């Protein structure tokens, strides 16, 4: 049976007028092109063009297949383009970094200006786990620090950020040069209302040392910072989140151990990372994130 490569070779032969020219156009050797035509002609049982004719003269069967090539190949090209960037009227986003909305808002606004025909459906919250919804097709993109192995998801790196301990200036830990997990044993750690396994400070700092301080849930970042300033507990937040508050002297930030650095990713279903709307949004998000203090672009 005839294949797409045979249709392309027929078009190249018509365009160039010779086997040598067709071979150059197809980036093949002349012998390879000649062998390809001999093979398909034997398979079909008839000639497609007259050898040694100047210019190349196609048989009736060759003309029929050229007409087929002119119809089919453009349709295939268009279909592949559509597969790479299927039309979207909505982009459904979610974020796991609960304090990231500060820099994400201008990125969302920029995308709306550049892609006014695509509605943005943005979901943020501290009580849901969005990656399973991404896997199930309920979301199109999730910003997260957690990579799920063998998940069928693709993770595009955005930036690296440091998680720092946040305490009141009067807190005893404010004067400590090096913080170890044991220093938090008797503290009240203010956290977002999520499973502790999703907390960077728990998973990468406290749990490996077997330290389990008292945990107290707080719904939003501003309230959490106010409670830390009032010495109602301590917290762990990305450094850039609390830069302005620290400059005001309301809180102090401390390095956790040798430094607790994490990476934020844009997660999409594998194979969809090159869709134009998605790749554009990731580029815009990365561009806006580059203005944040205390981060390293990934």
Short mmCIF file of C-alpha atoms in Angstrom, two decimals:
data_model
loop_
_atom_site.label_atom_id
_atom_site.label_comp_id
_atom_site.label_asym_id
_atom_site.label_seq_id
_atom_site.Cartn_x
_atom_site.Cartn_y
_atom_site.Cartn_z
CA UNK A 1 0.00 0.00 0.00
CA UNK A 2 1.14 3.53 -0.65
CA UNK A 3 2.49 5.58 2.26
CA UNK A 4 2.72 9.28 3.01
CA UNK A 5 6.43 9.30 2.16
CA UNK A 6 5.57 8.11 -1.35
CA UNK A 7 3.10 10.96 -1.81
CA UNK A 8 5.72 13.45 -0.63
CA UNK A 9 8.27 11.95 -3.01
CA UNK A 10 5.83 12.26 -5.93
CA UNK A 11 5.30 15.94 -5.13
CA UNK A 12 9.05 16.50 -4.87
CA UNK A 13 9.57 14.78 -8.21
CA UNK A 14 6.95 16.98 -9.87
CA UNK A 15 8.39 20.13 -8.29
CA UNK A 16 12.02 19.41 -9.14
CA UNK A 17 11.56 17.61 -12.46
CA UNK A 18 14.17 14.93 -11.78
CA UNK A 19 15.13 12.17 -9.38
CA UNK A 20 18.28 14.07 -8.43
CA UNK A 21 16.27 17.22 -7.67
CA UNK A 22 13.68 15.27 -5.69
CA UNK A 23 16.46 13.64 -3.67
CA UNK A 24 17.91 17.06 -2.80
CA UNK A 25 14.49 18.41 -1.81
CA UNK A 26 13.83 15.37 0.42
CA UNK A 27 17.36 15.32 1.91
CA UNK A 28 17.88 11.78 0.58
CA UNK A 29 20.33 10.20 -1.84
CA UNK A 30 19.21 9.73 -5.44
CA UNK A 31 19.57 5.97 -5.09
CA UNK A 32 17.32 6.01 -2.01
CA UNK A 33 14.61 7.89 -3.89
CA UNK A 34 14.91 5.60 -6.90
CA UNK A 35 14.70 2.53 -4.65
CA UNK A 36 11.62 3.99 -2.93
CA UNK A 37 9.81 4.43 -6.25
CA UNK A 38 10.81 0.97 -7.52
CA UNK A 39 9.55 -0.58 -4.28
CA UNK A 40 6.15 1.13 -4.33
CA UNK A 41 5.65 0.47 -8.03
CA UNK A 42 6.30 -3.24 -7.50
CA UNK A 43 3.88 -3.19 -4.59
CA UNK A 44 1.16 -1.42 -6.61
CA UNK A 45 1.77 -3.28 -9.86
CA UNK A 46 2.09 -0.23 -12.16
CA UNK A 47 4.49 2.58 -13.07
CA UNK A 48 4.03 6.06 -11.63
CA UNK A 49 6.21 7.99 -14.09
CA UNK A 50 8.19 7.43 -17.28
CA UNK A 51 11.90 6.95 -16.63
CA UNK A 52 14.36 9.18 -18.49
CA UNK A 53 11.59 11.45 -19.78
CA UNK A 54 12.51 15.15 -20.02
CA UNK A 55 10.68 16.75 -18.36
CA UNK A 56 9.38 14.04 -16.05
CA UNK A 57 6.12 12.62 -17.42
CA UNK A 58 3.75 10.93 -14.99
CA UNK A 59 1.55 7.98 -15.89
CA UNK A 60 -2.22 8.14 -15.46
CA UNK A 61 -1.83 6.33 -12.13
CA UNK A 62 0.90 8.76 -11.09
CA UNK A 63 -1.35 11.74 -11.86
CA UNK A 64 -4.14 10.21 -9.75
CA UNK A 65 -1.81 9.76 -6.80
CA UNK A 66 -0.45 13.31 -7.25
CA UNK A 67 -4.01 14.61 -6.97
CA UNK A 68 -4.36 12.54 -3.82
CA UNK A 69 -1.11 14.00 -2.42
CA UNK A 70 -2.34 17.55 -3.12
CA UNK A 71 -5.51 16.84 -1.15
CA UNK A 72 -4.21 14.72 1.71
CA UNK A 73 -0.84 16.22 2.65
CA UNK A 74 -2.16 19.76 3.36
CA UNK A 75 -4.96 18.25 5.47
CA UNK A 76 -2.44 16.22 7.48
CA UNK A 77 -0.22 19.28 7.96
CA UNK A 78 -3.17 21.31 9.19
CA UNK A 79 -4.33 18.52 11.51
CA UNK A 80 -0.87 18.19 13.05
CA UNK A 81 -0.73 21.94 13.63
CA UNK A 82 -4.11 21.78 15.33
CA UNK A 83 -2.92 18.88 17.50
CA UNK A 84 0.09 20.94 18.59
CA UNK A 85 -2.07 23.92 19.45
CA UNK A 86 -5.73 22.91 19.66
CA UNK A 87 -8.20 25.76 19.90
CA UNK A 88 -9.04 26.76 23.48
CA UNK A 89 -11.68 29.08 24.81
CA UNK A 90 -10.74 28.54 28.46
CA UNK A 91 -7.53 27.91 30.40
CA UNK A 92 -8.15 26.30 33.79
CA UNK A 93 -5.40 27.03 36.31
CA UNK A 94 -4.68 26.23 39.94
CA UNK A 95 -1.81 26.89 42.33
CA UNK A 96 -0.43 24.95 45.28
CA UNK A 97 1.93 27.71 46.41
CA UNK A 98 -0.53 29.40 48.77
CA UNK A 99 1.40 32.68 48.95
CA UNK A 100 2.14 32.97 45.21
CA UNK A 101 -0.96 34.93 44.27
CA UNK A 102 1.03 38.13 44.95
CA UNK A 103 3.13 37.74 41.79
CA UNK A 104 0.69 35.58 39.83
CA UNK A 105 -2.02 38.26 39.61
CA UNK A 106 -0.06 40.52 37.20
CA UNK A 107 0.84 37.45 35.13
CA UNK A 108 -2.85 36.59 34.83
CA UNK A 109 -3.62 40.17 33.77
CA UNK A 110 -0.88 40.14 31.13
CA UNK A 111 -2.21 36.89 29.67
CA UNK A 112 -5.73 38.31 29.52
CA UNK A 113 -4.41 41.31 27.56
CA UNK A 114 -2.44 39.16 25.10
CA UNK A 115 -5.10 36.43 24.75
CA UNK A 116 -8.46 38.22 25.20
CA UNK A 117 -10.40 35.38 23.54
CA UNK A 118 -9.36 32.83 26.18
CA UNK A 119 -11.19 32.91 29.50
CA UNK A 120 -9.06 32.22 32.56
CA UNK A 121 -10.59 30.01 35.21
CA UNK A 122 -8.30 30.36 38.22
CA UNK A 123 -8.66 28.19 41.28
CA UNK A 124 -6.70 28.84 44.46
CA UNK A 125 -7.20 27.54 47.92
CA UNK A 126 -5.44 25.87 50.78
CA UNK A 127 -7.70 22.89 51.25
CA UNK A 128 -7.57 21.08 47.91
CA UNK A 129 -4.94 19.05 46.06
CA UNK A 130 -5.10 20.11 42.38
CA UNK A 131 -2.68 17.67 40.72
CA UNK A 132 -5.19 14.77 40.63
CA UNK A 133 -7.67 17.14 38.98
CA UNK A 134 -5.00 17.97 36.39
CA UNK A 135 -4.47 14.27 35.68
CA UNK A 136 -8.23 13.75 35.29
CA UNK A 137 -8.61 16.64 32.83
CA UNK A 138 -10.45 18.99 35.21
CA UNK A 139 -7.55 21.48 35.09
CA UNK A 140 -5.08 22.50 32.38
CA UNK A 141 -2.13 23.79 34.44
CA UNK A 142 -1.07 23.61 38.08
CA UNK A 143 1.76 25.53 39.73
CA UNK A 144 3.36 23.29 42.32
CA UNK A 145 6.60 22.43 44.11
CA UNK A 146 5.83 18.71 44.23
CA UNK A 147 6.66 16.32 41.40
CA UNK A 148 4.51 13.21 41.32
CA UNK A 149 6.48 10.24 39.94
CA UNK A 150 4.98 8.31 37.03
CA UNK A 151 2.08 10.73 36.96
CA UNK A 152 1.74 11.37 33.24
CA UNK A 153 2.46 15.04 33.91
CA UNK A 154 5.14 17.35 32.51
CA UNK A 155 6.81 19.84 34.87
CA UNK A 156 8.25 23.08 33.45
CA UNK A 157 10.55 24.79 36.01
CA UNK A 158 9.67 28.39 36.88
CA UNK A 159 12.00 29.51 39.68
CA UNK A 160 13.76 28.45 42.89
CA UNK A 161 12.87 30.08 46.19
CA UNK A 162 14.08 29.78 49.78
CA UNK A 163 11.69 28.82 52.56
CA UNK A 164 12.73 30.73 55.69
CA UNK A 165 11.57 30.62 59.28
CA UNK A 166 9.56 33.71 60.26
CA UNK A 167 9.60 34.87 63.89
CA UNK A 168 8.87 38.02 65.85
CA UNK A 169 11.90 40.26 66.44
CA UNK A 170 11.60 39.56 70.20
CA UNK A 171 11.48 35.79 69.77
CA UNK A 172 14.45 33.86 71.22
CA UNK A 173 15.12 32.22 67.83
CA UNK A 174 15.61 35.66 66.25
CA UNK A 175 19.11 35.84 67.75
CA UNK A 176 20.12 32.28 66.92
CA UNK A 177 22.71 32.06 64.13
CA UNK A 178 22.01 28.50 62.96
CA UNK A 179 18.61 26.86 63.26
CA UNK A 180 18.33 23.10 63.67
CA UNK A 181 15.09 21.08 63.65
CA UNK A 182 15.41 20.55 67.43
CA UNK A 183 15.06 24.32 67.96
CA UNK A 184 11.41 24.09 66.90
CA UNK A 185 10.43 21.25 69.22
CA UNK A 186 8.50 23.36 71.74
CA UNK A 187 7.23 25.97 69.28
CA UNK A 188 3.78 26.51 67.77
CA UNK A 189 4.21 26.36 64.01
CA UNK A 190 1.54 28.30 62.12
CA UNK A 191 0.65 26.54 58.86
CA UNK A 192 -1.90 26.61 56.07
CA UNK A 193 -4.77 24.13 56.59
CA UNK A 194 -3.27 21.34 54.48
CA UNK A 195 -1.87 17.92 55.23
CA UNK A 196 1.49 18.35 56.90
CA UNK A 197 3.10 16.10 54.29
CA UNK A 198 2.52 18.91 51.78
CA UNK A 199 4.47 21.42 53.88
CA UNK A 200 8.08 21.99 52.81
CA UNK A 201 9.29 22.65 56.36
CA UNK A 202 7.70 19.43 57.58
CA UNK A 203 8.74 17.19 54.72
CA UNK A 204 12.29 18.47 54.22
CA UNK A 205 13.33 19.84 57.62
CA UNK A 206 11.35 18.51 60.58
CA UNK A 207 10.27 14.99 59.59
CA UNK A 208 13.78 13.70 58.70
CA UNK A 209 14.87 14.56 62.26
CA UNK A 210 11.73 13.19 63.91
CA UNK A 211 10.72 16.61 65.27
CA UNK A 212 7.00 17.33 65.64
CA UNK A 213 6.11 20.78 67.02
CA UNK A 214 2.58 21.93 67.73
CA UNK A 215 0.79 22.85 64.49
CA UNK A 216 -1.88 25.54 64.24
CA UNK A 217 -3.81 26.21 61.01
CA UNK A 218 -4.24 29.74 59.65
CA UNK A 219 -6.35 30.45 56.56
CA UNK A 220 -4.36 33.20 54.83
CA UNK A 221 -0.87 34.65 54.59
CA UNK A 222 -1.55 38.13 56.00
CA UNK A 223 -3.22 36.77 59.13
CA UNK A 224 -0.41 34.28 59.56
CA UNK A 225 2.21 37.07 59.44
CA UNK A 226 0.23 39.20 61.91
CA UNK A 227 0.06 36.28 64.34
CA UNK A 228 3.81 35.74 64.07
CA UNK A 229 4.43 39.44 64.74
CA UNK A 230 2.19 39.18 67.81
CA UNK A 231 4.28 36.21 69.06
CA UNK A 232 1.40 33.78 68.69
CA UNK A 233 3.63 31.32 66.87
CA UNK A 234 6.28 30.99 64.17
CA UNK A 235 5.94 30.19 60.46
CA UNK A 236 7.85 29.08 57.37
CA UNK A 237 7.31 31.11 54.19
CA UNK A 238 9.09 31.88 50.92
CA UNK A 239 11.57 34.69 51.52
CA UNK A 240 10.16 36.98 48.83
CA UNK A 241 6.66 36.81 50.39
CA UNK A 242 7.72 38.56 53.57
CA UNK A 243 10.37 40.91 52.23
CA UNK A 244 8.34 44.11 52.75
CA UNK A 245 7.13 43.04 56.21
CA UNK A 246 10.68 42.20 57.27
CA UNK A 247 11.90 45.61 56.06
CA UNK A 248 9.32 47.22 58.34
CA UNK A 249 10.81 45.37 61.30
CA UNK A 250 7.59 43.49 62.06
CA UNK A 251 9.20 40.06 61.67
CA UNK A 252 12.63 38.47 61.29
CA UNK A 253 13.49 35.65 58.90
CA UNK A 254 16.05 32.93 59.59
CA UNK A 255 17.71 30.31 57.42
CA UNK A 256 16.51 26.78 58.10
CA UNK A 257 19.56 24.58 58.55
CA UNK A 258 21.88 25.09 55.58
CA UNK A 259 19.03 26.63 53.57
CA UNK A 260 15.72 25.13 52.49
CA UNK A 261 15.39 25.83 48.76
CA UNK A 262 12.46 24.64 46.68
CA UNK A 263 11.53 24.88 43.00
CA UNK A 264 8.16 25.97 41.63
CA UNK A 265 6.95 24.19 38.49
CA UNK A 266 4.16 24.65 35.99
CA UNK A 267 2.64 21.17 35.66
CA UNK A 268 0.57 20.14 32.62
CA UNK A 269 -0.44 16.82 31.13
CA UNK A 270 2.49 15.31 29.27
CA UNK A 271 2.28 16.20 25.59
CA UNK A 272 0.39 19.47 26.16
CA UNK A 273 3.36 21.61 27.26
CA UNK A 274 3.88 22.89 23.68
CA UNK A 275 0.29 23.97 23.13
CA UNK A 276 0.56 27.65 22.29
CA UNK A 277 -1.78 29.05 24.96
CA UNK A 278 -0.16 26.93 27.68
CA UNK A 279 3.44 27.62 26.68
CA UNK A 280 2.65 31.34 26.39
CA UNK A 281 1.17 31.44 29.88
CA UNK A 282 4.23 29.65 31.31
CA UNK A 283 6.53 32.18 29.61
CA UNK A 284 4.48 35.09 30.99
CA UNK A 285 4.49 33.60 34.50
CA UNK A 286 8.25 33.08 34.36
CA UNK A 287 8.74 36.64 33.11
CA UNK A 288 6.74 38.17 35.95
CA UNK A 289 8.43 35.92 38.52
CA UNK A 290 11.83 37.24 37.42
CA UNK A 291 11.06 40.53 39.20
CA UNK A 292 10.71 38.83 42.61
CA UNK A 293 13.45 39.30 45.21
CA UNK A 294 15.37 36.35 46.66
CA UNK A 295 14.55 33.92 43.86
CA UNK A 296 16.65 32.13 41.25
CA UNK A 297 15.20 31.58 37.81
CA UNK A 298 15.18 27.87 37.02
#
